[in-house]
Every structure is written in structure tokens, then in C-alpha cells.
CSV table of C-alpha atoms in Angstrom, one decimal:
chain,number,residue,atom,x,y,z
A,1,UNK,CA,0.0,0.0,0.0
A,2,UNK,CA,1.4,3.4,-1.0
A,3,UNK,CA,0.8,6.7,0.6
A,4,UNK,CA,0.9,10.0,-1.3
A,5,UNK,CA,2.9,12.7,0.5
A,6,UNK,CA,1.1,16.1,0.5
A,7,UNK,CA,3.4,19.1,0.2
A,8,UNK,CA,2.9,21.6,3.1
A,9,UNK,CA,1.8,24.2,0.6
A,10,UNK,CA,-1.1,22.0,-0.5
A,11,UNK,CA,-2.0,20.7,3.0
A,12,UNK,CA,-5.6,21.3,4.1
A,13,UNK,CA,-5.8,22.2,7.8
A,14,UNK,CA,-8.8,21.7,10.1
A,15,UNK,CA,-11.5,24.4,9.4
A,16,UNK,CA,-11.2,26.1,12.8
A,17,UNK,CA,-7.4,26.5,12.6
A,18,UNK,CA,-7.8,27.5,8.9
A,19,UNK,CA,-10.2,30.3,9.8
A,20,UNK,CA,-8.0,31.6,12.7
A,21,UNK,CA,-4.9,31.7,10.5
A,22,UNK,CA,-6.8,33.2,7.7
A,23,UNK,CA,-8.0,36.0,10.0
A,24,UNK,CA,-4.4,36.6,11.0
A,25,UNK,CA,-3.4,37.2,7.4
A,26,UNK,CA,-6.4,39.6,6.9
A,27,UNK,CA,-5.4,41.6,10.0
A,28,UNK,CA,-1.8,41.9,8.9
A,29,UNK,CA,-2.7,43.4,5.5
A,30,UNK,CA,-5.8,45.3,6.6
A,31,UNK,CA,-4.2,48.7,7.3
A,32,UNK,CA,-2.2,48.7,4.1
A,33,UNK,CA,-5.2,47.5,2.1
A,34,UNK,CA,-7.5,50.3,3.2
A,35,UNK,CA,-4.9,53.1,2.9
A,36,UNK,CA,-5.0,53.3,-0.9
A,37,UNK,CA,-8.7,53.8,-1.4
A,38,UNK,CA,-8.6,56.4,1.4
A,39,UNK,CA,-5.8,58.3,-0.3
A,40,UNK,CA,-7.2,58.2,-3.9
A,41,UNK,CA,-10.8,58.7,-2.9
A,42,UNK,CA,-10.0,61.9,-1.1
A,43,UNK,CA,-7.6,63.0,-3.9
A,44,UNK,CA,-10.6,62.6,-6.2
A,45,UNK,CA,-12.7,64.8,-3.8
A,46,UNK,CA,-15.4,62.1,-3.6
A,47,UNK,CA,-18.2,62.1,-1.1
A,48,UNK,CA,-17.7,60.0,2.1
A,49,UNK,CA,-20.3,57.5,0.8
A,50,UNK,CA,-18.3,57.1,-2.5
A,51,UNK,CA,-15.0,56.7,-0.6
A,52,UNK,CA,-16.7,54.0,1.5
A,53,UNK,CA,-17.8,52.3,-1.8
A,54,UNK,CA,-14.1,52.3,-2.9
A,55,UNK,CA,-13.2,50.6,0.4
A,56,UNK,CA,-15.8,47.9,0.1
A,57,UNK,CA,-14.8,47.3,-3.5
A,58,UNK,CA,-11.2,47.1,-2.5
A,59,UNK,CA,-11.8,44.5,0.3
A,60,UNK,CA,-14.0,42.5,-2.0
A,61,UNK,CA,-11.5,42.4,-4.8
A,62,UNK,CA,-8.7,41.6,-2.4
A,63,UNK,CA,-10.5,38.4,-1.5
A,64,UNK,CA,-11.6,37.5,-5.0
A,65,UNK,CA,-8.1,37.9,-6.6
A,66,UNK,CA,-6.5,36.2,-3.6
A,67,UNK,CA,-8.7,33.1,-4.3
A,68,UNK,CA,-7.5,33.2,-7.9
A,69,UNK,CA,-3.9,33.5,-7.0
A,70,UNK,CA,-3.9,30.8,-4.2
A,71,UNK,CA,-6.3,28.3,-5.7
A,72,UNK,CA,-5.4,28.8,-9.4
A,73,UNK,CA,-7.7,29.5,-12.2
A,74,UNK,CA,-7.0,27.2,-15.1
A,75,UNK,CA,-3.5,26.8,-16.5
A,76,UNK,CA,-2.7,30.5,-17.0
A,77,UNK,CA,-3.7,32.1,-13.7
A,78,UNK,CA,-2.6,31.5,-10.1
A,79,UNK,CA,0.8,30.8,-8.5
A,80,UNK,CA,-0.8,28.3,-6.1
A,81,UNK,CA,1.3,29.5,-3.1
A,82,UNK,CA,0.2,31.2,0.1
A,83,UNK,CA,-0.2,34.7,-1.4
A,84,UNK,CA,-2.5,37.5,-0.4
A,85,UNK,CA,-3.4,40.1,-3.0
A,86,UNK,CA,-3.8,43.8,-2.2
A,87,UNK,CA,-3.6,47.3,-3.8
A,88,UNK,CA,0.0,48.4,-4.5
A,89,UNK,CA,1.4,51.6,-3.1
A,90,UNK,CA,3.4,52.0,-6.3
A,91,UNK,CA,0.3,53.1,-8.1
A,92,UNK,CA,-0.7,55.8,-5.6
A,93,UNK,CA,1.4,58.6,-7.0
A,94,UNK,CA,0.3,58.2,-10.6
A,95,UNK,CA,-3.4,57.9,-9.6
A,96,UNK,CA,-3.2,61.0,-7.4
A,97,UNK,CA,-1.6,62.8,-10.3
A,98,UNK,CA,-4.5,61.7,-12.5
A,99,UNK,CA,-7.0,62.8,-9.8
A,100,UNK,CA,-5.3,66.3,-9.7
A,101,UNK,CA,-5.9,66.6,-13.4
A,102,UNK,CA,-9.6,65.5,-13.2
A,103,UNK,CA,-11.5,65.0,-10.0
A,104,UNK,CA,-14.9,63.6,-9.1
A,105,UNK,CA,-16.6,60.6,-10.8
A,106,UNK,CA,-15.2,61.7,-14.1
A,107,UNK,CA,-11.7,61.4,-12.8
A,108,UNK,CA,-12.6,58.0,-11.2
A,109,UNK,CA,-13.7,56.7,-14.6
A,110,UNK,CA,-10.5,57.9,-16.2
A,111,UNK,CA,-8.4,56.1,-13.5
A,112,UNK,CA,-10.4,52.9,-13.8
A,113,UNK,CA,-10.0,53.0,-17.6
A,114,UNK,CA,-6.3,53.3,-17.2
A,115,UNK,CA,-6.2,50.5,-14.7
A,116,UNK,CA,-8.2,48.1,-17.0
A,117,UNK,CA,-6.0,48.9,-20.0
A,118,UNK,CA,-2.8,48.4,-17.9
A,119,UNK,CA,-4.2,45.1,-16.6
A,120,UNK,CA,-4.8,43.8,-20.0
A,121,UNK,CA,-1.3,44.7,-21.2
A,122,UNK,CA,0.2,43.2,-18.0
A,123,UNK,CA,-1.5,39.9,-18.8
A,124,UNK,CA,0.1,39.9,-22.2
A,125,UNK,CA,3.6,40.9,-21.1
A,126,UNK,CA,3.7,38.7,-18.0
A,127,UNK,CA,5.6,35.8,-19.7
A,128,UNK,CA,8.3,38.3,-20.8
A,129,UNK,CA,9.1,39.6,-17.3
A,130,UNK,CA,12.0,37.2,-16.8
A,131,UNK,CA,13.7,38.9,-19.8
A,132,UNK,CA,13.0,42.4,-18.3
A,133,UNK,CA,14.6,41.6,-14.9
A,134,UNK,CA,18.1,42.6,-16.2
A,135,UNK,CA,16.8,46.1,-16.6
A,136,UNK,CA,16.0,46.3,-12.9
A,137,UNK,CA,19.2,45.7,-10.9
A,138,UNK,CA,19.4,46.7,-7.3
A,139,UNK,CA,20.4,50.3,-8.2
A,140,UNK,CA,17.2,50.7,-10.1
A,141,UNK,CA,14.8,48.8,-7.9
A,142,UNK,CA,16.1,50.4,-4.7
A,143,UNK,CA,15.8,53.9,-6.1
A,144,UNK,CA,12.3,53.3,-7.3
A,145,UNK,CA,11.1,51.9,-4.0
A,146,UNK,CA,12.8,54.6,-2.0
A,147,UNK,CA,11.0,57.3,-4.0
A,148,UNK,CA,7.7,55.5,-3.7
A,149,UNK,CA,8.1,55.8,0.1
A,150,UNK,CA,9.3,59.4,-0.1
A,151,UNK,CA,6.3,60.4,-2.3
A,152,UNK,CA,3.8,58.8,0.0
A,153,UNK,CA,5.3,60.5,3.1
A,154,UNK,CA,3.7,63.7,1.9
A,155,UNK,CA,0.3,61.9,2.2
A,156,UNK,CA,1.1,60.6,5.7
A,157,UNK,CA,2.3,64.1,6.9
A,158,UNK,CA,-0.8,65.7,5.4
A,159,UNK,CA,-3.0,63.2,7.3
A,160,UNK,CA,-1.3,64.1,10.6
A,161,UNK,CA,-1.5,67.9,10.0
A,162,UNK,CA,-5.0,68.0,8.6
A,163,UNK,CA,-4.6,68.1,4.9
A,164,UNK,CA,-2.1,68.9,2.1
A,165,UNK,CA,0.1,72.0,2.5
A,166,UNK,CA,-2.2,74.4,0.5
A,167,UNK,CA,-4.9,73.7,3.2
A,168,UNK,CA,-2.9,75.6,5.8
A,169,UNK,CA,-4.3,78.9,4.6
A,170,UNK,CA,-7.4,80.1,2.7
A,171,UNK,CA,-8.3,83.4,1.0
A,172,UNK,CA,-9.7,86.0,3.5
A,173,UNK,CA,-12.7,86.8,1.3
A,174,UNK,CA,-14.0,89.8,3.4
A,175,UNK,CA,-10.6,91.5,3.4
A,176,UNK,CA,-10.1,90.7,-0.3
A,177,UNK,CA,-13.5,92.3,-1.1
A,178,UNK,CA,-12.7,95.4,1.0
A,179,UNK,CA,-9.3,95.6,-0.6
A,180,UNK,CA,-10.8,95.5,-4.1
A,181,UNK,CA,-13.4,98.1,-3.3
A,182,UNK,CA,-10.8,100.4,-1.7
A,183,UNK,CA,-8.6,100.0,-4.8
A,184,UNK,CA,-11.5,100.9,-7.1
A,185,UNK,CA,-12.3,103.9,-5.0
A,186,UNK,CA,-8.7,105.1,-5.0
A,187,UNK,CA,-8.5,104.6,-8.8
A,188,UNK,CA,-11.8,106.5,-9.4
A,189,UNK,CA,-10.5,109.4,-7.2
A,190,UNK,CA,-7.2,109.5,-9.1
A,191,UNK,CA,-9.0,109.5,-12.5
A,192,UNK,CA,-11.3,112.3,-11.3
A,193,UNK,CA,-8.3,114.5,-10.6
A,194,UNK,CA,-6.7,113.6,-13.9
A,195,UNK,CA,-9.5,112.7,-16.4
A,196,UNK,CA,-7.2,112.0,-19.3
A,197,UNK,CA,-5.2,109.4,-17.4
A,198,UNK,CA,-6.2,105.7,-17.7
A,199,UNK,CA,-7.8,104.1,-14.6
A,200,UNK,CA,-5.2,102.0,-12.8
A,201,UNK,CA,-6.4,99.6,-10.0
A,202,UNK,CA,-3.5,98.6,-7.7
A,203,UNK,CA,-3.9,95.6,-5.6
A,204,UNK,CA,-1.6,94.3,-2.9
A,205,UNK,CA,-0.9,90.6,-2.0
A,206,UNK,CA,-4.1,88.5,-1.7
A,207,UNK,CA,-5.0,88.5,2.1
A,208,UNK,CA,-4.9,85.0,3.6
A,209,UNK,CA,-6.2,83.6,6.8
A,210,UNK,CA,-4.8,80.6,8.7
A,211,UNK,CA,-6.9,77.5,8.8
A,212,UNK,CA,-7.5,76.7,12.5
A,213,UNK,CA,-7.8,73.0,11.8
A,214,UNK,CA,-4.4,72.7,10.0
A,215,UNK,CA,-1.6,71.8,12.4
A,216,UNK,CA,-4.0,71.7,15.3
A,217,UNK,CA,-1.9,70.6,18.3
A,218,UNK,CA,-4.5,68.2,19.7
A,219,UNK,CA,-4.7,66.4,16.3
A,220,UNK,CA,-1.0,66.3,16.0
A,221,UNK,CA,-0.8,65.0,19.5
A,222,UNK,CA,-3.1,62.1,18.7
A,223,UNK,CA,-1.0,61.3,15.5
A,224,UNK,CA,2.1,61.3,17.6
A,225,UNK,CA,0.4,59.1,20.2
A,226,UNK,CA,-0.5,56.5,17.5
A,227,UNK,CA,3.1,56.6,16.3
A,228,UNK,CA,4.4,55.9,19.8
A,229,UNK,CA,1.9,53.1,20.3
A,230,UNK,CA,3.0,51.4,17.1
A,231,UNK,CA,6.7,51.8,18.1
A,232,UNK,CA,6.1,50.3,21.5
A,233,UNK,CA,4.2,47.3,20.0
A,234,UNK,CA,7.0,46.8,17.5
A,235,UNK,CA,9.7,47.0,20.2
A,236,UNK,CA,8.0,44.9,22.9
A,237,UNK,CA,5.4,42.9,21.0
A,238,UNK,CA,6.1,39.4,19.8
A,239,UNK,CA,5.1,37.4,16.8
A,240,UNK,CA,1.6,38.2,15.5
A,241,UNK,CA,1.1,41.3,17.8
A,242,UNK,CA,4.2,42.9,16.3
A,243,UNK,CA,3.0,42.1,12.8
A,244,UNK,CA,-0.3,44.0,13.3
A,245,UNK,CA,1.2,46.9,15.2
A,246,UNK,CA,0.0,49.5,12.7
A,247,UNK,CA,-3.6,48.2,12.8
A,248,UNK,CA,-3.6,48.1,16.6
A,249,UNK,CA,-2.1,51.6,16.7
A,250,UNK,CA,-5.0,52.9,14.5
A,251,UNK,CA,-7.5,51.2,16.8
A,252,UNK,CA,-6.0,52.8,19.9
A,253,UNK,CA,-6.0,56.1,18.1
A,254,UNK,CA,-9.7,55.8,17.2
A,255,UNK,CA,-10.5,55.1,20.9
A,256,UNK,CA,-8.7,58.3,21.9
A,257,UNK,CA,-10.4,60.2,19.1
A,258,UNK,CA,-13.9,59.0,20.3
A,259,UNK,CA,-13.0,60.0,23.8
A,260,UNK,CA,-12.1,63.5,22.6
A,261,UNK,CA,-15.3,63.8,20.6
A,262,UNK,CA,-13.4,63.9,17.3
A,263,UNK,CA,-14.9,60.7,15.8
A,264,UNK,CA,-18.5,59.7,15.5
A,265,UNK,CA,-20.4,56.9,14.0
A,266,UNK,CA,-23.3,58.7,12.2
A,267,UNK,CA,-22.2,57.4,8.8
A,268,UNK,CA,-21.8,53.9,10.1
A,269,UNK,CA,-25.4,54.0,11.5
A,270,UNK,CA,-26.7,55.1,8.1
A,271,UNK,CA,-24.8,52.4,6.1
A,272,UNK,CA,-26.5,49.2,5.1
A,273,UNK,CA,-25.5,46.0,6.8
A,274,UNK,CA,-25.1,44.0,3.6
A,275,UNK,CA,-24.7,45.2,0.0
A,276,UNK,CA,-23.3,43.8,-3.3
A,277,UNK,CA,-20.3,45.3,-4.9
A,278,UNK,CA,-21.4,46.1,-8.5
A,279,UNK,CA,-19.1,46.8,-11.5
A,280,UNK,CA,-18.8,50.2,-13.0
A,281,UNK,CA,-20.6,52.0,-10.1
A,282,UNK,CA,-19.2,55.3,-11.3
A,283,UNK,CA,-20.2,54.7,-14.9
A,284,UNK,CA,-18.4,53.4,-18.0
A,285,UNK,CA,-14.6,53.9,-17.7
A,286,UNK,CA,-12.9,56.2,-20.2
A,287,UNK,CA,-9.6,55.3,-21.8
A,288,UNK,CA,-6.7,57.6,-22.5
A,289,UNK,CA,-3.6,56.2,-24.2
A,290,UNK,CA,-1.1,58.2,-22.1
A,291,UNK,CA,-2.8,57.2,-18.8
A,292,UNK,CA,-2.9,53.5,-19.8
A,293,UNK,CA,0.8,53.5,-20.7
A,294,UNK,CA,1.6,55.4,-17.5
A,295,UNK,CA,-0.2,52.7,-15.4
A,296,UNK,CA,1.5,50.0,-17.4
A,297,UNK,CA,4.9,51.3,-16.4
A,298,UNK,CA,3.7,51.0,-12.8
A,299,UNK,CA,2.6,47.5,-13.4
A,300,UNK,CA,6.0,46.5,-14.8
A,301,UNK,CA,7.6,47.7,-11.6
A,302,UNK,CA,5.0,45.9,-9.6
A,303,UNK,CA,5.5,42.6,-11.4
A,304,UNK,CA,9.3,42.9,-10.8
A,305,UNK,CA,8.5,43.1,-7.1
A,306,UNK,CA,6.0,40.2,-7.4
A,307,UNK,CA,8.7,38.1,-9.0
A,308,UNK,CA,10.9,38.6,-6.0
A,309,UNK,CA,8.1,37.8,-3.6
A,310,UNK,CA,7.2,34.6,-5.4
A,311,UNK,CA,10.9,33.5,-5.4
A,312,UNK,CA,11.1,34.3,-1.7
A,313,UNK,CA,8.0,32.3,-1.0
A,314,UNK,CA,9.4,29.5,-3.0
A,315,UNK,CA,12.5,29.4,-0.8
A,316,UNK,CA,10.4,29.8,2.4
A,317,UNK,CA,7.9,27.0,1.6
A,318,UNK,CA,10.4,24.7,-0.1
A,319,UNK,CA,8.2,24.4,-3.2
A,320,UNK,CA,10.1,25.2,-6.4
A,321,UNK,CA,8.3,27.1,-9.1
A,322,UNK,CA,8.7,26.7,-12.8
A,323,UNK,CA,8.9,29.6,-15.3
A,324,UNK,CA,5.3,28.6,-16.4
A,325,UNK,CA,4.1,28.9,-12.8
A,326,UNK,CA,5.9,32.2,-12.3
A,327,UNK,CA,4.2,33.6,-15.4
A,328,UNK,CA,0.8,32.4,-14.1
A,329,UNK,CA,1.4,34.3,-10.9
A,330,UNK,CA,2.4,37.5,-12.7
A,331,UNK,CA,-0.5,37.1,-15.1
A,332,UNK,CA,-2.8,37.1,-12.1
A,333,UNK,CA,-1.4,40.5,-11.1
A,334,UNK,CA,-2.7,41.7,-14.5
A,335,UNK,CA,-6.0,39.9,-14.1
A,336,UNK,CA,-6.4,41.3,-10.6
A,337,UNK,CA,-5.8,44.8,-12.0
A,338,UNK,CA,-8.5,44.3,-14.6
A,339,UNK,CA,-10.9,43.0,-12.0
A,340,UNK,CA,-10.0,46.0,-9.8
A,341,UNK,CA,-10.8,48.5,-12.6
A,342,UNK,CA,-14.1,46.8,-13.4
A,343,UNK,CA,-15.2,46.7,-9.7
A,344,UNK,CA,-14.3,50.4,-8.9
A,345,UNK,CA,-10.9,49.9,-7.3
A,346,UNK,CA,-7.2,49.9,-8.1
A,347,UNK,CA,-4.2,47.8,-9.3
A,348,UNK,CA,-3.7,44.6,-7.5
A,349,UNK,CA,-0.5,42.8,-6.7
A,350,UNK,CA,0.8,40.1,-4.5
A,351,UNK,CA,0.9,41.6,-1.0
A,352,UNK,CA,4.3,41.5,0.6
A,353,UNK,CA,3.3,42.0,4.2
A,354,UNK,CA,2.0,38.5,4.5
A,355,UNK,CA,5.2,36.8,3.5
A,356,UNK,CA,6.7,37.6,6.9
A,357,UNK,CA,3.6,36.0,8.6
A,358,UNK,CA,4.3,32.7,6.8
A,359,UNK,CA,7.8,32.7,8.3
A,360,UNK,CA,6.4,33.6,11.8
A,361,UNK,CA,3.7,31.0,12.0
A,362,UNK,CA,5.6,28.3,10.0
A,363,UNK,CA,2.3,27.4,8.3
A,364,UNK,CA,2.9,27.1,4.5
A,365,UNK,CA,-0.5,26.0,3.4
A,366,UNK,CA,-2.1,28.1,0.6
A,367,UNK,CA,-5.5,27.1,1.9
A,368,UNK,CA,-4.9,29.6,4.8
A,369,UNK,CA,-4.8,32.4,2.2
A,370,UNK,CA,-7.9,30.9,0.6
A,371,UNK,CA,-9.7,31.2,3.9
A,372,UNK,CA,-8.4,34.8,4.2
A,373,UNK,CA,-9.7,35.5,0.7
A,374,UNK,CA,-13.2,34.4,1.7
A,375,UNK,CA,-13.0,36.6,4.8
A,376,UNK,CA,-12.0,39.6,2.7
A,377,UNK,CA,-14.9,39.0,0.3
A,378,UNK,CA,-17.3,38.9,3.3
A,379,UNK,CA,-15.9,42.2,4.6
A,380,UNK,CA,-16.3,43.7,1.2
A,381,UNK,CA,-20.0,42.9,1.4
A,382,UNK,CA,-20.5,44.8,4.7
A,383,UNK,CA,-20.9,48.5,3.9
A,384,UNK,CA,-20.9,49.3,7.7
A,385,UNK,CA,-17.3,48.1,7.8
A,386,UNK,CA,-16.3,50.4,5.0
A,387,UNK,CA,-18.2,53.3,6.6
A,388,UNK,CA,-16.3,52.7,9.8
A,389,UNK,CA,-13.0,52.8,8.0
A,390,UNK,CA,-14.0,56.0,6.2
A,391,UNK,CA,-14.9,57.6,9.6
A,392,UNK,CA,-11.4,57.2,11.0
A,393,UNK,CA,-10.1,60.7,11.4
A,394,UNK,CA,-7.2,61.7,9.1
A,395,UNK,CA,-4.9,62.6,12.0
A,396,UNK,CA,-5.3,59.1,13.4
A,397,UNK,CA,-4.1,57.7,10.1
A,398,UNK,CA,-1.3,60.2,10.1
A,399,UNK,CA,0.7,58.5,12.8
A,400,UNK,CA,0.2,55.1,11.1
A,401,UNK,CA,1.0,56.6,7.7
A,402,UNK,CA,4.4,57.8,8.8
A,403,UNK,CA,5.3,54.2,9.7
A,404,UNK,CA,3.8,52.5,6.6
A,405,UNK,CA,5.2,54.8,4.1
A,406,UNK,CA,8.5,55.3,5.9
A,407,UNK,CA,9.0,51.6,5.8
A,408,UNK,CA,8.6,51.6,2.1
A,409,UNK,CA,11.4,54.2,1.8
A,410,UNK,CA,13.6,52.3,4.2
A,411,UNK,CA,13.2,49.2,2.1
A,412,UNK,CA,14.5,51.0,-0.9
A,413,UNK,CA,17.5,52.3,1.1
A,414,UNK,CA,18.2,48.8,2.3
A,415,UNK,CA,18.4,47.5,-1.3
A,416,UNK,CA,20.6,50.4,-2.2
A,417,UNK,CA,23.0,49.4,0.6
A,418,UNK,CA,23.9,46.4,-1.4
A,419,UNK,CA,24.8,48.4,-4.5
A,420,UNK,CA,28.4,48.7,-5.5
A,421,UNK,CA,29.1,52.4,-5.3
A,422,UNK,CA,32.8,52.1,-4.7
A,423,UNK,CA,33.7,50.0,-7.6
A,424,UNK,CA,31.2,51.6,-10.0
A,425,UNK,CA,30.9,55.3,-9.4
A,426,UNK,CA,28.3,55.6,-12.2
A,427,UNK,CA,25.8,54.1,-9.8
A,428,UNK,CA,26.0,57.2,-7.7
A,429,UNK,CA,24.8,59.3,-10.7
A,430,UNK,CA,22.0,56.9,-11.4
A,431,UNK,CA,20.6,57.2,-7.8
A,432,UNK,CA,21.3,61.0,-7.5
A,433,UNK,CA,19.7,62.0,-10.8
A,434,UNK,CA,16.8,59.6,-10.5
A,435,UNK,CA,15.8,60.7,-7.0
A,436,UNK,CA,16.2,64.3,-8.1
A,437,UNK,CA,13.8,63.6,-11.0
A,438,UNK,CA,11.3,62.0,-8.6
A,439,UNK,CA,11.4,65.0,-6.3
A,440,UNK,CA,10.4,67.5,-9.0
A,441,UNK,CA,6.6,67.0,-8.6
A,442,UNK,CA,6.9,67.1,-4.8
A,443,UNK,CA,8.7,70.5,-4.6
A,444,UNK,CA,7.2,72.1,-7.8
A,445,UNK,CA,3.7,70.6,-8.2
A,446,UNK,CA,2.9,73.0,-11.1
A,447,UNK,CA,6.1,72.4,-13.1
A,448,UNK,CA,4.1,71.0,-16.0
A,449,UNK,CA,1.7,73.9,-16.5
A,450,UNK,CA,3.3,74.9,-19.8
A,451,UNK,CA,3.2,71.4,-21.2
A,452,UNK,CA,0.5,69.4,-23.0
A,453,UNK,CA,-2.4,68.6,-20.6
A,454,UNK,CA,-2.4,64.9,-21.7
A,455,UNK,CA,1.2,64.5,-20.3
A,456,UNK,CA,0.3,65.7,-16.8
A,457,UNK,CA,-0.6,62.2,-15.3
A,458,UNK,CA,2.8,60.9,-16.4
A,459,UNK,CA,5.0,64.0,-15.6
A,460,UNK,CA,3.3,64.8,-12.3
A,461,UNK,CA,4.2,61.4,-10.8
A,462,UNK,CA,7.6,61.3,-9.1
A,463,UNK,CA,7.5,57.5,-9.0
A,464,UNK,CA,7.3,57.3,-12.8
A,465,UNK,CA,9.9,60.0,-13.4
A,466,UNK,CA,12.3,58.1,-11.1
A,467,UNK,CA,11.5,54.7,-12.8
A,468,UNK,CA,12.1,56.1,-16.3
A,469,UNK,CA,15.2,58.0,-15.2
A,470,UNK,CA,16.7,55.0,-13.3
A,471,UNK,CA,16.2,52.5,-16.1
A,472,UNK,CA,17.5,54.9,-18.8
A,473,UNK,CA,20.6,56.0,-16.8
A,474,UNK,CA,21.4,52.4,-15.9
A,475,UNK,CA,21.3,51.5,-19.6
A,476,UNK,CA,23.4,54.5,-20.4
A,477,UNK,CA,26.1,53.8,-17.7
A,478,UNK,CA,25.9,50.1,-17.2
A,479,UNK,CA,24.6,48.9,-20.6
A,480,UNK,CA,21.8,46.7,-19.2
A,481,UNK,CA,24.3,43.9,-18.6
A,482,UNK,CA,22.4,40.7,-17.9
A,483,UNK,CA,22.9,40.3,-14.2
A,484,UNK,CA,19.7,38.5,-13.4
A,485,UNK,CA,21.0,37.1,-10.1
A,486,UNK,CA,21.4,40.5,-8.5
A,487,UNK,CA,18.1,41.7,-9.9
A,488,UNK,CA,16.4,38.7,-8.4
A,489,UNK,CA,18.0,39.4,-5.0
A,490,UNK,CA,16.8,43.0,-5.2
A,491,UNK,CA,13.3,41.9,-6.1
A,492,UNK,CA,13.3,39.5,-3.1
A,493,UNK,CA,14.4,42.3,-0.8
A,494,UNK,CA,11.7,44.5,-2.2
A,495,UNK,CA,9.0,42.2,-0.9
A,496,UNK,CA,9.7,43.4,2.7
A,497,UNK,CA,7.8,46.6,2.1
């Protein structure tokens, strides 16, 4: 009598343990999963109810695409490893740039159209990614990931302070009206004394008034408290508690905000208990070639990171993956992105936060992620949960955002630490110029105002400017030499963010 040995990846655990471990995976990724719809929804200036819809759609699609990735969907989709799928931070910068060009539901439809188009192209180019790895050595990958974190820090700081920098002041309308009327009166008096002279109205600087809610000390105090709680949990927590430190910090911050009377649950009370996520809730997507290509560049970077994560998981679980299986996993990134665009959410990728949990628990079964996917789908069907997330004050998220986004930047720096700067001084120029290019939209947001409007989504994203600059400069200085081993190691290191 022969017995068939089941690989730990394919092991089916008892349902109770499966549910508990699946919930762990959900909690580890939850804070990162809800961050992107909050950022993009507010950048689009959507109503709170519409932002809640984005959150529900995000959670629903997280679960759906996780099932496809972990279970497999035919021969061409699914890596069949313990993988959770979530929205990538790499796409935030370009999507916010698109939202700045066109806000509201119209902007949302344009973003979803770009996402669907990029998803389709990603499915087609997935089998070619192994050939593109050589264009993404550590000097390129590390620089791109560092600028992703640096770009997102602006969002985290804005959350903590009460909005983006322009929100610090507003036009003092009464003073402006009085100033204009005074200038008119002075011009009329001057013309009366010299009728032949042209009327000249002289205005001084536009009067501004400080926004009392921007930089409010109590709000910044709560953000700092959330940050301290997270740091204490990371320092003294063990295992699973340390892994969900950001989520626990947000929960503690919400408790403080409620006690201070700065958070209420009116929107939660009005939300339905159960509702179905419907496709194209904002209308039929619109497609712009430049925006599609812009998002496709993001997806290429995302798939490079996913390659590293799959290889790291392969090492961790002891299950070797073939090039065909790798292509199926990357193809699912593209399919997940198409599904995201159809269901009113954003580009999906293999979520890196959960790789560490596999190492912590020692449980390698992909069925744990299947259980987690089911939980995410259920959460996506509960509008009250989305309304609760949308009700979290921005200053509470600010403390958590500094950690989440700062860790992305730190991961990029860690990758760059392994780059040979001493033996190859050209690498210094690649990093220096590429980071400089990525900083342009951060320090000069209107630098494209004299350029074609259609190019703004591309040129207003520091992440894409850095990616294009780093790849081009690496080709120029290093010639794109085929060093796939170092590129793979860089991609593996990228999974930590």
C-alpha cells in the first residue's frame, strides 16, 4: 500500500485553525489594504459614501483575486502559493496625479479605464518579465522603491497635519472684497483729478487667513500618540502582535479620538449591513492612451517586485516554481488589476506584508490564504465596515502613515545598501539624478503647467519619473548587462515593504 505525501503548501488544515490563521493574514494586511482607497478617494474629492464604496470594492477584490492566486484558475492564472493580493502603493502617485488633473466621478472613470487597460497589457507581457529583470538591478529597484516611500510620506504628513500644504491657509474673502473696493475707490478718485489718465487699479498681496484645523496641536498629539503606540508594539510585542502593530495603533488612536469627541459613527449607522459590490458603479470607464501607458509602467515595476516575492515564498515554503508557474502568478497580477478596474478599485499585486507571517507561523498552506480571501470577500459585502474605516479621522491615520510609508522608503534604502558604489561610481549618478527627477513634482507641483495637458498624469508622478530615469541611466552607464541574479535578489528584498 502506497501513501501520497502532500506538500505543506497543499495541506488542508482543520477548518477552525484555517479560519484563525486566515484571519491573521487579513489583520496583517488590513491597514495597508484600506490606505490606498482612502488616499485616492480623497484626492478625487469624492463624497464620504463614495469613498466607503471604494473601500468595500477594495476588500471584495482583495478576496476575489487572492482566491484566484492561491487556488489557481485554469493553466494560466494563479501561482498556487500562500499569497495575499492587495492594492499596490506603487500606483498611488500616478493615480493621485490623475486625480489632480480631473477629480470627481469623471476622474474616477478615467483612472479605472487606465487600470483596466494596464491590466490587459500586463497579462500579455507577464511571460516576458524574466527577460526584463536585467533592466531592474538593485540600483534601479532600490531607487524606485525609495522614491515610492518618499512620495507617500507627503500623504502621511498631510494626514497628521489636517490636509495637504495648501490647506494651511485660505483666502480671506471679506478682506479681499474690502481691498478691491478700496482700490477701485482710489483709482476712481485719481481719475477724477486727472480725467485723461487711464484708470489703474492697484492691488496688494491677496489676504490670507490661517486654517485653524491645520496643524492643530491636539490632532498632531493624537497622531504622535498613535506613532508611539506602534513603536512600543514593534519593540515589545512578539510574533503576531508585532505584525499587526500598525492596525492596533489605528484602533487605539480611534479610541482616543472618540473619547475626545473627534470621531462619531453617524455614517456607520446610516450604512447598510449587507450590499453587493457592483461593477462600473461610477459609470463606463474612459480610456486615455497616455494614462494607460503610465499605469502599465507602474505594473512593470509591480511585477518585478512580485517576481521577487514569489521566489522568496518558493524558498520559504520549499516548493520550487517553474517559469510557467511564475508567469501564471504574474499574469494574475494583471487579471487582478483588470478586476480592480471593473469593480471600482485599483491595481492589485501580491501583498508582501503576509510573507513575513508565513515565516512567523511556520504554516505554509495556501489554503490559509484561501480562507483569508473568503473573509475579505465577506468584509467587502459589509458597507458598515467600509463606513467605519472612512470615519477614521485623518490625524489618526497620520501616525500610522508615517510608519507604513516610511518603511517603504527604508526598504529602498536597504536595497541600495547592497549596490556597488565604490567600484562603480556611475551608480551614484543613477541614484542621484533619478531621486532628483522624482522630487520635481513634490517640490514644484505645477512644473508641467506649460506642457501638454495629456502628459500631466505621467509627468506629475515622481515615481514614474524616477523609474524612467533610473532605467534609462542604468542602460546608459551600465549597458543593461544581464545580471539577473542581483536583480532577483533585489526583487526579493523589495518584498519586505
